[in-house]
């Protein structure tokens, strides 16, 4: 079974440019997460989808970040325009969640390392 | 803040020794999970402990949970160089927020 797939693995852009990241979760997983991880820190949740619905986007900087999960499968995270402070690793994770409450095991992709110059 | 927090931030031990890292949190939880992240790679789930459990084992891993103190510990016994990684605890709060701690960086010296 394929794991969570992310692309690209690395991206270097100049500030003010747009950038997009793509994630394909494990087949059958209804929940998808996007995280941002700075060097030496833990992942910070940006947005969580249950199927195609964004159920928690409270930490997503909506002035420049947007995300979509069409048909409840793969997802795209976009930044426009990018700022120097956006340099980080963007992680996608998926899980099969059977109801509210517990934190279910998440399966992570390898991440996209973004460098904004 | 309801953020999970691990300590120590960094730990360096000799191969064969045991490593213990701790996680504290500030809210009620249903379960707590530990993840490992090798350098430059994604996170891998290690173990899950439910709020009604006090201890759980998986191979060389032992996790304890004290809900009264809102803390958990991860013990790695007989450490190996391959255990060198960062270790994170993760919770879902009663407000349905998913939070990872800042992590403990473990170095196992051969």
Tab-separated table of C-alpha atoms in Angstrom:
chain	number	residue	atom	x	y	z
A	1	UNK	CA	0.000	0.000	0.000
A	2	UNK	CA	1.381	3.396	-0.952
A	3	UNK	CA	1.916	5.905	1.802
A	4	UNK	CA	1.068	9.574	1.811
A	5	UNK	CA	2.522	11.191	-1.283
A	6	UNK	CA	3.615	14.793	-1.396
A	7	UNK	CA	5.075	16.890	-4.156
A	8	UNK	CA	7.284	18.631	-4.753
A	9	UNK	CA	9.860	17.527	-2.184
A	10	UNK	CA	11.758	20.779	-2.419
A	11	UNK	CA	10.818	24.223	-3.636
A	12	UNK	CA	12.821	27.426	-3.791
A	13	UNK	CA	11.004	30.626	-4.694
A	14	UNK	CA	11.492	34.334	-4.365
A	15	UNK	CA	9.375	36.273	-1.940
A	16	UNK	CA	6.046	37.500	-3.256
A	17	UNK	CA	5.817	34.558	-5.641
A	18	UNK	CA	3.016	31.982	-5.346
A	19	UNK	CA	3.658	28.344	-4.479
A	20	UNK	CA	1.500	25.249	-4.267
A	21	UNK	CA	1.954	21.905	-2.552
A	22	UNK	CA	0.093	18.729	-3.378
A	23	UNK	CA	-0.798	15.790	-1.169
A	24	UNK	CA	-2.334	12.425	-1.944
A	25	UNK	CA	-3.401	10.623	1.227
A	26	UNK	CA	-3.555	6.915	1.860
A	27	UNK	CA	-6.473	5.397	-0.017
A	28	UNK	CA	-9.603	5.302	2.101
A	29	UNK	CA	-8.407	7.796	4.699
A	30	UNK	CA	-11.157	10.301	5.341
A	31	UNK	CA	-9.119	12.844	7.314
A	32	UNK	CA	-6.289	14.926	5.925
A	33	UNK	CA	-3.999	17.314	7.789
A	34	UNK	CA	-1.607	20.007	6.655
A	35	UNK	CA	1.136	20.983	9.083
A	36	UNK	CA	3.942	23.485	9.055
A	37	UNK	CA	7.189	22.496	10.772
A	38	UNK	CA	10.006	24.895	11.494
A	39	UNK	CA	13.497	23.593	12.173
A	40	UNK	CA	13.824	22.133	15.645
A	41	UNK	CA	10.133	22.457	16.424
A	42	UNK	CA	7.058	20.274	16.382
A	43	UNK	CA	4.467	20.300	13.612
A	44	UNK	CA	1.870	23.046	13.821
A	45	UNK	CA	-1.536	22.288	12.403
A	46	UNK	CA	-2.645	24.542	9.560
A	47	UNK	CA	-5.850	22.846	8.486
A	48	UNK	CA	-7.713	19.588	9.010
A	49	UNK	CA	-10.191	18.106	6.557
A	50	UNK	CA	-12.792	15.478	7.190
A	51	UNK	CA	-13.630	14.284	3.691
A	52	UNK	CA	-13.971	17.529	1.716
A	53	UNK	CA	-14.936	19.705	4.681
A	54	UNK	CA	-12.362	21.872	6.449
A	55	UNK	CA	-13.242	21.225	10.095
A	56	UNK	CA	-10.367	23.169	11.646
A	57	UNK	CA	-8.666	25.993	9.768
A	58	UNK	CA	-8.248	28.281	12.749
A	59	UNK	CA	-4.447	28.304	12.406
A	60	UNK	CA	-4.391	28.916	8.657
A	61	UNK	CA	-3.253	32.474	7.767
A	62	UNK	CA	-6.121	33.099	5.433
A	63	UNK	CA	-4.764	36.323	4.006
A	64	UNK	CA	-2.131	34.395	2.077
A	65	UNK	CA	-2.771	30.679	2.563
A	66	UNK	CA	-5.539	28.656	0.980
A	67	UNK	CA	-6.277	24.972	0.738
A	68	UNK	CA	-8.711	22.705	-0.979
A	69	UNK	CA	-9.571	19.051	-0.943
A	70	UNK	CA	-11.727	18.366	-3.930
A	71	UNK	CA	-13.767	15.158	-3.878
A	72	UNK	CA	-12.381	14.400	-0.439
A	73	UNK	CA	-9.226	12.769	-1.746
A	74	UNK	CA	-6.087	14.690	-2.643
A	75	UNK	CA	-5.420	18.200	-1.452
A	76	UNK	CA	-3.548	21.337	-2.453
A	77	UNK	CA	-2.103	23.974	-0.140
A	78	UNK	CA	-1.269	27.330	-1.691
A	79	UNK	CA	0.623	30.379	-0.500
A	80	UNK	CA	0.239	33.643	-2.352
A	81	UNK	CA	2.296	35.722	-1.976
A	82	UNK	CA	5.048	33.912	-0.135
A	83	UNK	CA	7.053	35.702	2.553
A	84	UNK	CA	10.517	34.977	3.908
A	85	UNK	CA	8.977	33.676	7.133
A	86	UNK	CA	7.111	30.970	5.231
A	87	UNK	CA	10.330	28.995	4.785
A	88	UNK	CA	9.626	25.698	6.520
A	89	UNK	CA	8.689	22.089	5.879
A	90	UNK	CA	5.057	21.536	4.976
A	91	UNK	CA	3.801	18.133	6.075
A	92	UNK	CA	0.685	16.330	4.987
A	93	UNK	CA	-0.831	13.523	7.031
A	94	UNK	CA	-3.895	11.344	6.733
A	95	UNK	CA	-5.868	9.117	9.039
A	96	UNK	CA	-8.984	6.977	9.101
A	97	UNK	CA	-11.178	8.533	11.751
A	98	UNK	CA	-14.255	6.815	13.028
A	99	UNK	CA	-15.750	9.571	15.145
A	100	UNK	CA	-15.012	12.638	17.249
A	101	UNK	CA	-12.847	12.671	20.341
A	102	UNK	CA	-9.818	10.418	20.043
A	103	UNK	CA	-6.695	11.355	18.145
A	104	UNK	CA	-6.288	8.632	15.579
A	105	UNK	CA	-2.952	7.450	14.239
A	106	UNK	CA	-1.714	9.767	11.544
A	107	UNK	CA	0.385	8.722	8.591
A	108	UNK	CA	2.744	11.420	7.403
A	109	UNK	CA	4.196	12.158	4.021
A	110	UNK	CA	7.868	13.105	3.580
A	111	UNK	CA	7.051	16.806	3.447
A	112	UNK	CA	7.881	19.678	1.124
A	113	UNK	CA	10.799	21.831	2.131
A	114	UNK	CA	10.080	25.418	1.088
A	115	UNK	CA	12.780	28.043	0.909
A	116	UNK	CA	11.716	31.607	0.255
A	117	UNK	CA	14.557	33.929	-0.781
B	1	UNK	CA	-1.498	27.394	26.474
B	2	UNK	CA	-2.686	23.843	25.910
B	3	UNK	CA	0.406	22.857	23.990
B	4	UNK	CA	2.087	19.582	24.749
B	5	UNK	CA	5.621	20.101	25.949
B	6	UNK	CA	8.411	17.579	25.983
B	7	UNK	CA	11.467	17.566	28.151
B	8	UNK	CA	14.330	17.394	27.920
B	9	UNK	CA	14.730	19.333	24.688
B	10	UNK	CA	17.830	17.326	23.887
B	11	UNK	CA	19.268	14.095	25.227
B	12	UNK	CA	22.559	12.393	24.448
B	13	UNK	CA	23.280	8.851	25.649
B	14	UNK	CA	25.561	5.938	24.911
B	15	UNK	CA	24.328	2.976	22.927
B	16	UNK	CA	22.816	0.389	25.251
B	17	UNK	CA	21.599	2.923	27.799
B	18	UNK	CA	17.963	3.750	28.402
B	19	UNK	CA	16.418	7.034	27.262
B	20	UNK	CA	13.494	8.693	28.982
B	21	UNK	CA	11.612	11.684	27.683
B	22	UNK	CA	8.569	13.359	29.122
B	23	UNK	CA	5.515	15.141	27.794
B	24	UNK	CA	3.185	17.444	29.696
B	25	UNK	CA	-0.112	18.901	28.593
B	26	UNK	CA	-2.789	21.148	30.022
B	27	UNK	CA	-6.146	19.777	28.945
B	28	UNK	CA	-8.219	16.640	29.169
B	29	UNK	CA	-7.480	14.085	26.474
B	30	UNK	CA	-8.826	10.875	25.020
B	31	UNK	CA	-5.420	9.532	24.147
B	32	UNK	CA	-1.829	10.554	23.677
B	33	UNK	CA	0.500	9.464	20.917
B	34	UNK	CA	4.254	9.430	20.434
B	35	UNK	CA	5.895	9.936	17.056
B	36	UNK	CA	9.497	9.680	15.862
B	37	UNK	CA	11.113	11.778	13.171
B	38	UNK	CA	14.466	10.881	11.709
B	39	UNK	CA	16.566	13.673	10.286
B	40	UNK	CA	14.938	15.176	7.227
B	41	UNK	CA	12.083	12.685	7.124
B	42	UNK	CA	8.412	12.540	7.961
B	43	UNK	CA	6.989	11.507	11.277
B	44	UNK	CA	6.273	7.890	12.120
B	45	UNK	CA	3.727	6.791	14.689
B	46	UNK	CA	5.254	4.816	17.550
B	47	UNK	CA	2.603	4.149	20.129
B	48	UNK	CA	-0.792	5.289	21.371
B	49	UNK	CA	-1.954	5.217	24.964
B	50	UNK	CA	-5.569	5.789	25.934
B	51	UNK	CA	-6.607	7.952	28.853
B	52	UNK	CA	-7.805	4.917	30.804
B	53	UNK	CA	-4.443	3.173	30.423
B	54	UNK	CA	-1.473	3.758	32.703
B	55	UNK	CA	1.249	1.900	30.861
B	56	UNK	CA	1.803	0.391	27.460
B	57	UNK	CA	4.650	-1.547	25.873
B	58	UNK	CA	5.751	-2.005	22.304
B	59	UNK	CA	9.048	-3.786	21.805
B	60	UNK	CA	11.726	-1.656	23.450
B	61	UNK	CA	9.276	1.179	24.039
B	62	UNK	CA	7.387	1.767	27.259
B	63	UNK	CA	4.904	4.592	27.603
B	64	UNK	CA	3.263	5.713	30.795
B	65	UNK	CA	0.399	8.125	31.247
B	66	UNK	CA	-0.599	9.968	34.408
B	67	UNK	CA	-3.800	11.851	33.704
B	68	UNK	CA	-3.858	13.361	37.194
B	69	UNK	CA	-0.515	15.021	36.504
B	70	UNK	CA	-1.278	15.498	32.822
B	71	UNK	CA	1.984	13.931	31.822
B	72	UNK	CA	3.374	11.023	29.853
B	73	UNK	CA	6.797	9.485	29.531
B	74	UNK	CA	8.441	7.492	26.768
B	75	UNK	CA	11.179	5.060	27.745
B	76	UNK	CA	13.413	3.495	25.127
B	77	UNK	CA	15.381	0.610	26.571
B	78	UNK	CA	18.728	-0.676	25.309
B	79	UNK	CA	19.060	2.224	22.882
B	80	UNK	CA	20.656	1.819	19.474
B	81	UNK	CA	22.287	4.312	17.150
B	82	UNK	CA	19.241	3.935	14.900
B	83	UNK	CA	17.085	5.412	17.671
B	84	UNK	CA	18.734	8.781	17.023
B	85	UNK	CA	15.804	10.993	16.094
B	86	UNK	CA	13.389	13.583	17.410
B	87	UNK	CA	10.461	12.341	19.446
B	88	UNK	CA	7.142	14.165	19.682
B	89	UNK	CA	4.035	13.664	21.736
B	90	UNK	CA	0.665	14.565	20.234
B	91	UNK	CA	-2.776	15.028	21.708
B	92	UNK	CA	-6.244	16.039	20.656
B	93	UNK	CA	-7.644	18.461	23.203
B	94	UNK	CA	-11.170	18.609	24.526
B	95	UNK	CA	-11.667	21.510	22.096
B	96	UNK	CA	-10.812	19.155	19.222
B	97	UNK	CA	-7.447	20.793	18.597
B	98	UNK	CA	-4.566	18.595	17.449
B	99	UNK	CA	-1.348	19.644	19.140
B	100	UNK	CA	2.188	18.337	18.856
B	101	UNK	CA	4.847	19.129	21.409
B	102	UNK	CA	8.174	20.788	20.486
B	103	UNK	CA	9.972	17.454	20.665
B	104	UNK	CA	12.980	15.859	22.312
B	105	UNK	CA	16.075	15.408	20.183
B	106	UNK	CA	17.757	12.105	21.085
B	107	UNK	CA	21.320	11.295	20.096
B	108	UNK	CA	22.543	7.756	20.686
B	109	UNK	CA	26.319	7.541	20.503
B	110	UNK	CA	27.717	4.226	19.222
